[in-house]
PDB file of C-alpha atoms in Angstrom:
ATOM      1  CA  UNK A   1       0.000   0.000   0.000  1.00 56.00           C
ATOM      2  CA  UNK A   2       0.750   3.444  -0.539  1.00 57.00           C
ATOM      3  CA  UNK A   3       0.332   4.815   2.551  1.00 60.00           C
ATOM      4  CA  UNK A   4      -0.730   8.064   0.856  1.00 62.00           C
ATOM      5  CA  UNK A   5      -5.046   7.642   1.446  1.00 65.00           C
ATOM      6  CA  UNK A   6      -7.579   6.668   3.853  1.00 68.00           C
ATOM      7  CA  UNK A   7      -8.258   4.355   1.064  1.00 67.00           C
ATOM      8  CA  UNK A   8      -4.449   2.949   0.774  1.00 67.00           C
ATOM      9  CA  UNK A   9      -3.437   3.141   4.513  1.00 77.00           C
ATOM     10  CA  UNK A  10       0.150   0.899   5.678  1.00 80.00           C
ATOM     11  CA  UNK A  11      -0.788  -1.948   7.610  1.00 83.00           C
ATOM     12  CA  UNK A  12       1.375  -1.174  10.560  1.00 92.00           C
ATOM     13  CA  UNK A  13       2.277   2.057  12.636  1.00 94.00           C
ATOM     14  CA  UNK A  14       5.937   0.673  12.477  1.00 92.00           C
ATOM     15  CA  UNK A  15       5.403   0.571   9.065  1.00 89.00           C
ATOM     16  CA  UNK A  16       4.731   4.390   8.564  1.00 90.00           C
ATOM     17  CA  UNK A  17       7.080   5.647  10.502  1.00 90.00           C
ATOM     18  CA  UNK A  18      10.208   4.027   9.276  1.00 87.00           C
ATOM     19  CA  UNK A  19       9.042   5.069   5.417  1.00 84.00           C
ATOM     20  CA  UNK A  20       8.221   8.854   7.010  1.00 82.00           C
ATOM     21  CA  UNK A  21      11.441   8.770   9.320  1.00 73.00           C
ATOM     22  CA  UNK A  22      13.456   9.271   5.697  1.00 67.00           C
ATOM     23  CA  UNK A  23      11.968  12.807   5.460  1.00 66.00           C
ATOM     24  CA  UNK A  24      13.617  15.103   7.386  1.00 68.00           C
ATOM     25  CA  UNK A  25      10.267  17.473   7.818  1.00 78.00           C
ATOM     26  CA  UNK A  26       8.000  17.905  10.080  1.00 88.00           C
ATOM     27  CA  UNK A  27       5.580  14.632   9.916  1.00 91.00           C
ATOM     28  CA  UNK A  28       1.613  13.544  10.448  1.00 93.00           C
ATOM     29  CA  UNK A  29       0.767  10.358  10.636  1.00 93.00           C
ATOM     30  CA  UNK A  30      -2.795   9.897  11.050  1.00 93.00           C
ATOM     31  CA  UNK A  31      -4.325   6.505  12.316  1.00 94.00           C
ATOM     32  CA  UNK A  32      -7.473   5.094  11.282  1.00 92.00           C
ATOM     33  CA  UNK A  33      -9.797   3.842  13.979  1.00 94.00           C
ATOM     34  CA  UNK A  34      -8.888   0.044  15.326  1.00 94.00           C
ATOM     35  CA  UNK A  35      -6.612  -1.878  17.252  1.00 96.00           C
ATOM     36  CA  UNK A  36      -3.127  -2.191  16.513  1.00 96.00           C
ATOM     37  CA  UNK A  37      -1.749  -5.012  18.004  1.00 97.00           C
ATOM     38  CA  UNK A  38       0.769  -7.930  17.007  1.00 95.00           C
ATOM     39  CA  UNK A  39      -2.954 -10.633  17.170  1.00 96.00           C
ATOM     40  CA  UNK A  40      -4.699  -8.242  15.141  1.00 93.00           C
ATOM     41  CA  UNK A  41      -2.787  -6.319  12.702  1.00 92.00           C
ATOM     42  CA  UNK A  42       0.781  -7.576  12.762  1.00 94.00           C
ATOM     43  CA  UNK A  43       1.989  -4.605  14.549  1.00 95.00           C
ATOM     44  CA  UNK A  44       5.417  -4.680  16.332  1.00 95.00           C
ATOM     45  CA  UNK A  45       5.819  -2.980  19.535  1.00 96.00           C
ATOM     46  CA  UNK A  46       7.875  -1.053  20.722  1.00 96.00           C
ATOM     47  CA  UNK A  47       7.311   1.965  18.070  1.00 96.00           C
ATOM     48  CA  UNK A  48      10.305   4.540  17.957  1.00 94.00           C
ATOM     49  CA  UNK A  49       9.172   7.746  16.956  1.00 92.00           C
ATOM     50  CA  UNK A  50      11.672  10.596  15.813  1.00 88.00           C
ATOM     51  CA  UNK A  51      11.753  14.426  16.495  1.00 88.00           C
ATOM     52  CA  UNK A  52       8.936  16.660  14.685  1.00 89.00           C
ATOM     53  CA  UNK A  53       6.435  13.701  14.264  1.00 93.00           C
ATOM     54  CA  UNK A  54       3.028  13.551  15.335  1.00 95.00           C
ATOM     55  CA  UNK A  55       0.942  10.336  15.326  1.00 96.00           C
ATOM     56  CA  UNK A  56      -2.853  10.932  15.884  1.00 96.00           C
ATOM     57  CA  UNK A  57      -5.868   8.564  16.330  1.00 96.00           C
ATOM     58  CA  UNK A  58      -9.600   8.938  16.776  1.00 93.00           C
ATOM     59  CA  UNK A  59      -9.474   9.260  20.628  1.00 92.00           C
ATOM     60  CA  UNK A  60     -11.880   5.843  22.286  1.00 93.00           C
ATOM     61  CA  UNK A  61     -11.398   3.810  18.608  1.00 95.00           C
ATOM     62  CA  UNK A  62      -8.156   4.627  18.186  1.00 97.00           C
ATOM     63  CA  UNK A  63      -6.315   1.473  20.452  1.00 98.00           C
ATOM     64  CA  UNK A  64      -2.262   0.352  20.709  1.00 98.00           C
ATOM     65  CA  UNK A  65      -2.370  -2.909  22.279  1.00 98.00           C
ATOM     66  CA  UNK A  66       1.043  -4.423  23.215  1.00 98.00           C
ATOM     67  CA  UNK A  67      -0.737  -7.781  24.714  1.00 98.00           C
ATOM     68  CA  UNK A  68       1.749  -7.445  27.662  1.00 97.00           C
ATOM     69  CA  UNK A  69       4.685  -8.395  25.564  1.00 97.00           C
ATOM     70  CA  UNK A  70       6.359  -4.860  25.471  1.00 97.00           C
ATOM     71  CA  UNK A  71       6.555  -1.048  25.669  1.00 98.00           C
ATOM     72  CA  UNK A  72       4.257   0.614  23.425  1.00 98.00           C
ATOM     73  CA  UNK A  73       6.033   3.622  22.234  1.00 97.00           C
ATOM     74  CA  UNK A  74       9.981   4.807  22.545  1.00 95.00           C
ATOM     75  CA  UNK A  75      11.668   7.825  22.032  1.00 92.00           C
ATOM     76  CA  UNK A  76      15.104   8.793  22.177  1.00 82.00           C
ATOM     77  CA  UNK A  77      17.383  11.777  20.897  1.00 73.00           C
ATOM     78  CA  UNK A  78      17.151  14.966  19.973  1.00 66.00           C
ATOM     79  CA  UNK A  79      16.867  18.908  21.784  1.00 65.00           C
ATOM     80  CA  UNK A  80      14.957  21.329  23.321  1.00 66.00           C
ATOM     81  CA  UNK A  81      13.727  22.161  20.034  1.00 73.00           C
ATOM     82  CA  UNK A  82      12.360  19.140  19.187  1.00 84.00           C
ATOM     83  CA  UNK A  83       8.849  18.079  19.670  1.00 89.00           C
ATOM     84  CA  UNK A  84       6.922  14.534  19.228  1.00 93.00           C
ATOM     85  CA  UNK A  85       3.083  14.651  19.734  1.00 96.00           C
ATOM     86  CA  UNK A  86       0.626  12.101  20.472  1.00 97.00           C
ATOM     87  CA  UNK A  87      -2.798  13.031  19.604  1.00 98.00           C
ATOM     88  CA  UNK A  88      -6.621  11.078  20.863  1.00 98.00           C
ATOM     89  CA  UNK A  89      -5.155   7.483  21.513  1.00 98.00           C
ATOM     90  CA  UNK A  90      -5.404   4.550  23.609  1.00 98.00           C
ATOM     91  CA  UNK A  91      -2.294   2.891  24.632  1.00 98.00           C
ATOM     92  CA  UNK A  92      -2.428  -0.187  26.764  1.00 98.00           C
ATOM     93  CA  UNK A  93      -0.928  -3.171  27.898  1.00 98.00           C
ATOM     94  CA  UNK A  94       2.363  -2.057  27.430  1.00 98.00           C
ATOM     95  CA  UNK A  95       5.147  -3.652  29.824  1.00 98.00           C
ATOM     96  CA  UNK A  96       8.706  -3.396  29.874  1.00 98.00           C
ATOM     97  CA  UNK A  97      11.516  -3.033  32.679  1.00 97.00           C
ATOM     98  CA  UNK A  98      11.057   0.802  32.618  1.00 97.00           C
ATOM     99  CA  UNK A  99       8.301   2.611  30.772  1.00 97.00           C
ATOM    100  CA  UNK A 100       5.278   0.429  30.050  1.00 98.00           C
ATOM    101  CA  UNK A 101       3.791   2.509  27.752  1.00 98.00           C
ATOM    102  CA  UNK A 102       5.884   5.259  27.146  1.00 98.00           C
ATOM    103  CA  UNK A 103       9.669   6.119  27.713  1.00 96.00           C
ATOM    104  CA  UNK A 104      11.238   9.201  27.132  1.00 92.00           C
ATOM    105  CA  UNK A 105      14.850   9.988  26.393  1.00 90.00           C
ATOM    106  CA  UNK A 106      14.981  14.007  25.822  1.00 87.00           C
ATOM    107  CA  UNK A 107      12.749  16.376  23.533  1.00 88.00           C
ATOM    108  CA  UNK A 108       9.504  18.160  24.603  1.00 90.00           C
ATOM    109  CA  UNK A 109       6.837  14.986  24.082  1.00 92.00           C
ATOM    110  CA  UNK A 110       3.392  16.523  23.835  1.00 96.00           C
ATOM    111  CA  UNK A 111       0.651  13.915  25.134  1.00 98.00           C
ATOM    112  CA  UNK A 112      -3.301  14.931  24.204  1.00 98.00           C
ATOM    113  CA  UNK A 113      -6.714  13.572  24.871  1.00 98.00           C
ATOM    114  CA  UNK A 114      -4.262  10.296  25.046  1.00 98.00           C
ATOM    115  CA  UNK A 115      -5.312   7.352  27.626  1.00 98.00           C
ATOM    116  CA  UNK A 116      -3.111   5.076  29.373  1.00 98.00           C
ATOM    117  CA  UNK A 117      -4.208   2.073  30.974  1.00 98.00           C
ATOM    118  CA  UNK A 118      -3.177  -1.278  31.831  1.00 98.00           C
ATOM    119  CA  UNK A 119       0.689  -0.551  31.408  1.00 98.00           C
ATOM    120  CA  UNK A 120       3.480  -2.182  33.793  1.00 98.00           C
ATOM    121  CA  UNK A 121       7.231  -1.717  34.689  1.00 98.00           C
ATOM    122  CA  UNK A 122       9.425  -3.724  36.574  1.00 96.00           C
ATOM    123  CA  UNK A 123      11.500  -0.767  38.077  1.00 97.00           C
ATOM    124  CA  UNK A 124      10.082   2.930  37.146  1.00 96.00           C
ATOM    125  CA  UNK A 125       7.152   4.279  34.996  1.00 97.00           C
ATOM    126  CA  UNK A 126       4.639   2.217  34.474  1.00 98.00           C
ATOM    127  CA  UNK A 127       2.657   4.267  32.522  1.00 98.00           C
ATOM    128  CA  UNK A 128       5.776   6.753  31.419  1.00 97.00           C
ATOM    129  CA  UNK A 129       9.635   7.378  32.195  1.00 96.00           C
ATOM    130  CA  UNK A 130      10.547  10.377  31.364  1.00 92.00           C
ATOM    131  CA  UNK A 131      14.814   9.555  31.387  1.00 89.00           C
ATOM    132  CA  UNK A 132      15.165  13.421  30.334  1.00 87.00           C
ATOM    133  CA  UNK A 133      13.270  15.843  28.249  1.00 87.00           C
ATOM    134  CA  UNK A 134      10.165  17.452  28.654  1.00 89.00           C
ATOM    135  CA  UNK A 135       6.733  16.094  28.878  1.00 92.00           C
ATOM    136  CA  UNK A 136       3.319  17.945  28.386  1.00 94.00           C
ATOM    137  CA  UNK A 137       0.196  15.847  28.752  1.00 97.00           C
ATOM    138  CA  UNK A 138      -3.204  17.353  28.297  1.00 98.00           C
ATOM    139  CA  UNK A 139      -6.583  15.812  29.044  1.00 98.00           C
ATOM    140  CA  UNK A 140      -4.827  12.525  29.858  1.00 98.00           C
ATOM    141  CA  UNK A 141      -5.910   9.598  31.733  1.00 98.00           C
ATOM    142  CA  UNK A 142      -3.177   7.749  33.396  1.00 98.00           C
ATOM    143  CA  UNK A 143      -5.509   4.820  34.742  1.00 98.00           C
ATOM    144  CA  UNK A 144      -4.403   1.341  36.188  1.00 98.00           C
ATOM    145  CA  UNK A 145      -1.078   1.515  35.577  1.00 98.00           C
ATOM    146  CA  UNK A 146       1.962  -0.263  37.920  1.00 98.00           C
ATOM    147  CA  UNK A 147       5.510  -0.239  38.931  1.00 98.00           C
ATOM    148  CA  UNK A 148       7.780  -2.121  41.152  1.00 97.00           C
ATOM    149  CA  UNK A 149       9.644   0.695  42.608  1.00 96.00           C
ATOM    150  CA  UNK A 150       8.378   4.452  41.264  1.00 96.00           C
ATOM    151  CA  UNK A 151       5.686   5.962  39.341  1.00 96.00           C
ATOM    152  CA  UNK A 152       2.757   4.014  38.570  1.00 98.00           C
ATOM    153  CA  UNK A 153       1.195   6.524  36.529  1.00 97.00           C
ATOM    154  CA  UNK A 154       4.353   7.875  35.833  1.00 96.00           C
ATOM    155  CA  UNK A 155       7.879   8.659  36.844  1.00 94.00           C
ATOM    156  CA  UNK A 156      10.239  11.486  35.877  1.00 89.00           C
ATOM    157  CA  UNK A 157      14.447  10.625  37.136  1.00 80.00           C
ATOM    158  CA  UNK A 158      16.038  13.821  35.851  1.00 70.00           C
ATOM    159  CA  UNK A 159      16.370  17.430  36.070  1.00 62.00           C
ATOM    160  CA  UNK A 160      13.613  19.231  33.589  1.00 70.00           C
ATOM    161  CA  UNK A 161      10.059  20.668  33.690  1.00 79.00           C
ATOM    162  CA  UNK A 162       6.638  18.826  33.383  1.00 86.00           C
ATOM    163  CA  UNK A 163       3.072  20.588  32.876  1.00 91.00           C
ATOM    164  CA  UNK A 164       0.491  18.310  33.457  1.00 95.00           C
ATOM    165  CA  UNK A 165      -3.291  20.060  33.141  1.00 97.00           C
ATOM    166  CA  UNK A 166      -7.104  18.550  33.427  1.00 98.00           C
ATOM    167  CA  UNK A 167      -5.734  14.721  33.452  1.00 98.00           C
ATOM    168  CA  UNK A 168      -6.733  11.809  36.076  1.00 98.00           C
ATOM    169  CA  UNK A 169      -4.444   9.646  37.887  1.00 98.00           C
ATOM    170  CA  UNK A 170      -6.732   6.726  38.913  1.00 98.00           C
ATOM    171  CA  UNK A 171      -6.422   3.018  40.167  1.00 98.00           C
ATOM    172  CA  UNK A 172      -2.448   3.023  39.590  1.00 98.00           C
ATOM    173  CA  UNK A 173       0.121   1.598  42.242  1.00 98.00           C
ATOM    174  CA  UNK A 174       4.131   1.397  43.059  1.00 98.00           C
ATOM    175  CA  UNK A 175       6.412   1.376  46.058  1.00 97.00           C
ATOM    176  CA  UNK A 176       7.363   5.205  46.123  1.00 96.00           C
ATOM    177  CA  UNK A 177       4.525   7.303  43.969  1.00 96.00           C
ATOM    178  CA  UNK A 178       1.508   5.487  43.233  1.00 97.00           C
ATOM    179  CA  UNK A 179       0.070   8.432  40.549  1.00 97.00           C
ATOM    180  CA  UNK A 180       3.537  10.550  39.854  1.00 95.00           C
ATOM    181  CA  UNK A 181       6.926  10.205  41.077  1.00 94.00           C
ATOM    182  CA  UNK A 182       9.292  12.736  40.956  1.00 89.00           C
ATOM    183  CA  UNK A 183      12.924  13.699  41.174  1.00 84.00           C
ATOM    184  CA  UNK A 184      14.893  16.426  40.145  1.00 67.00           C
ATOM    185  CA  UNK A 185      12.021  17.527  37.779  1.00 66.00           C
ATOM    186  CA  UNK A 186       9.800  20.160  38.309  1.00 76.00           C
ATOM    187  CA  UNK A 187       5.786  19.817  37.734  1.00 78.00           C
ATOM    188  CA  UNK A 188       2.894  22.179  36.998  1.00 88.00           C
ATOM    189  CA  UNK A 189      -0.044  20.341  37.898  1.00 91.00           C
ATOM    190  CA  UNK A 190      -3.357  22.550  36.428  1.00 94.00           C
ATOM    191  CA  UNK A 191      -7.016  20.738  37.511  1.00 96.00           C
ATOM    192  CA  UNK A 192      -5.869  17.605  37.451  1.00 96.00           C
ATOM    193  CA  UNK A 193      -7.535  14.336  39.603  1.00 96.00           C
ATOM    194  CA  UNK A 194      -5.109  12.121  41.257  1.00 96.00           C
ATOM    195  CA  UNK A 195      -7.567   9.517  43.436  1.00 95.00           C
ATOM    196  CA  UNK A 196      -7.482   6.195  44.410  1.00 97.00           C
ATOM    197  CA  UNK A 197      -3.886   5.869  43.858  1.00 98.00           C
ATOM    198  CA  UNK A 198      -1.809   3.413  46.330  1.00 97.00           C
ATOM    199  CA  UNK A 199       1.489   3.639  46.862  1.00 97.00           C
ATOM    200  CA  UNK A 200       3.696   2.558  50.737  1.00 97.00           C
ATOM    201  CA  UNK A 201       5.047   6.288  50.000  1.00 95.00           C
ATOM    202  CA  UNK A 202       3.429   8.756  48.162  1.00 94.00           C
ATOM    203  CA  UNK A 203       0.077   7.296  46.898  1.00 94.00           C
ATOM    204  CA  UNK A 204      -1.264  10.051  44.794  1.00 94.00           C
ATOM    205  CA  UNK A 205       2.403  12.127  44.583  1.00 90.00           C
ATOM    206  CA  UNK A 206       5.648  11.750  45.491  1.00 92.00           C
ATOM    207  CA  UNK A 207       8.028  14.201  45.534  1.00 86.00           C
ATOM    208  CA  UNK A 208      11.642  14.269  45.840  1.00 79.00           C
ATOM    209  CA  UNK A 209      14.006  17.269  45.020  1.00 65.00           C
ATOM    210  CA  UNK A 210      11.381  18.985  42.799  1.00 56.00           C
ATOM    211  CA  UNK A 211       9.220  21.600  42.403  1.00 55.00           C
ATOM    212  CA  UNK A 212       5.719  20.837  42.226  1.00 53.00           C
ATOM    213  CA  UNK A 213       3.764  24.083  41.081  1.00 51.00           C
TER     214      UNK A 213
END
C-alpha cells in the first residue's frame, strides 16, 4: 500500500514511521480507527518515533495494544527544540523493565486527549519514564497503571520541567509514587484528579528534590 489515502493506509504504525522517518520534515501520521496489536494487525511494539512527528488517532477507537509483551512507544534523541506529539489514543498493555507505555529519552513529548491504561514496569514508569526531556500531557488519563519501585502513573528521574493540566491519575500503584513520582524535575499540575492511587510512599504524589507548582 501506498500509505498516501484513507483508502491505501500501511498496515502497521511501524510501518509508517520508518518510510516517514526518511523525510527530514515535520511529519503527520494519522491513524485510522482500530486496534493495533501484534494478534490483530501484525503490529510490532515497541514503536520509535523521531523528532517533529506527530501520530494521531480517533481518541476511544483509536487502540495500541502491546498484549503485555512490550513497551508501546519509545523515544530517544534529539533537543529542546524538538517536539513529538501524540494526539486522541489509547495505549495499553504495554510492559517493559522501565516505561510500560511510554519512555522518554529528551525532547519536549506533547501527550493529548491520550489514555493510558493497563501498562506495567518492573523498576520505574509504568505508565511513562521520562529519562530526560520534557513532557506535556493534556486531558490525559493515566488509569491502572503499575511499577515495582516508582511511578505508577508515571515517573520522571532527571532534572527538567513537566506541565500536566485537566488529566486523572486513577487506580495506579508502586512502592514510592503510586500516581507521579518525581525527582529532580519540576511539575505544573493545572485541575488535574489524582484519586485512588496506592502507593507505601506517596500514593497520589511523590516528591523528591522537585518543584511541584
Amino acid at each position: 500500500n501506498s500509505g498516501l489515502s484513507a483508502d491505501d493506509p500501511w498496515r502497521t504504525i511501524a510501518k509508517a514511521v520508518t518510510v516517514c522517518d526518511m523525510s527530514q520534515n515535520e511529519v503527520t501520521i494519522n491513524l485510522a480507527p482500530g486496534t493495533y496489536s501484534k494478534s490483530t494487525s501484525g503490529e510490532p511494539f515497541p514503536i520509535s518515533v523521531r523528532s517533529n512527528m506527530t501520530l494521531r488517532g480517533n481518541g476511544s477507537d483509536t487502540i495500541l495494544d502491546a498484549e503485555n509483551s512490550s513497551r508501546i512507544v519509545s523515544y530517544r534523541g534529539g533537543n529542546s527544540q524538538s517536539e513529538i506529539n501524540m494526539e486522541n489514543l489509547v495505549f495499553t498493555r504495554g510492559r517493559a523493565v522501565n516505561g510500560g507505555g511510554i519512555k522518554l529519552n529528551g525532547g519536549n513529548f506533547n501527550l493529548m486527549g491520550v489514555s493510558i491504561t493497563d501498562c506495567h514496569a518492573i523498576f520505574h514508569g509504568g505508565g511513562v519514564m521520562c529519562q530526560s526531556g520534557t513532557l506535556n500531557a493534556d486531558n490525559c488519563k493515566f488509569e491502572n497503571n503499575s511499577a515495582l519501585l516508582s511511578g505508577g502513573g508515571c515517573s520522571s528521574e532527571s532534572a527538567g520541567h513537566h506541565a500536566i493540566s485537566h488529566s486523572t491519575f486513577v487506580g495506579n500503584t508502586s512502592l514510592y509514587g503510586g500516581g507521579i513520582y518525581s525527582s529532580w524535575h519540576d511539575y505544573d499540575l493545572f485541575d488535574c484528579r489524582i484519586n485512588g492511587n496506592s502507593a507505601v510512599y506517596g500514593g497520589g504524589l511523590f516528591v523528591m528534590w522537585s518543584e511541584p507548582g
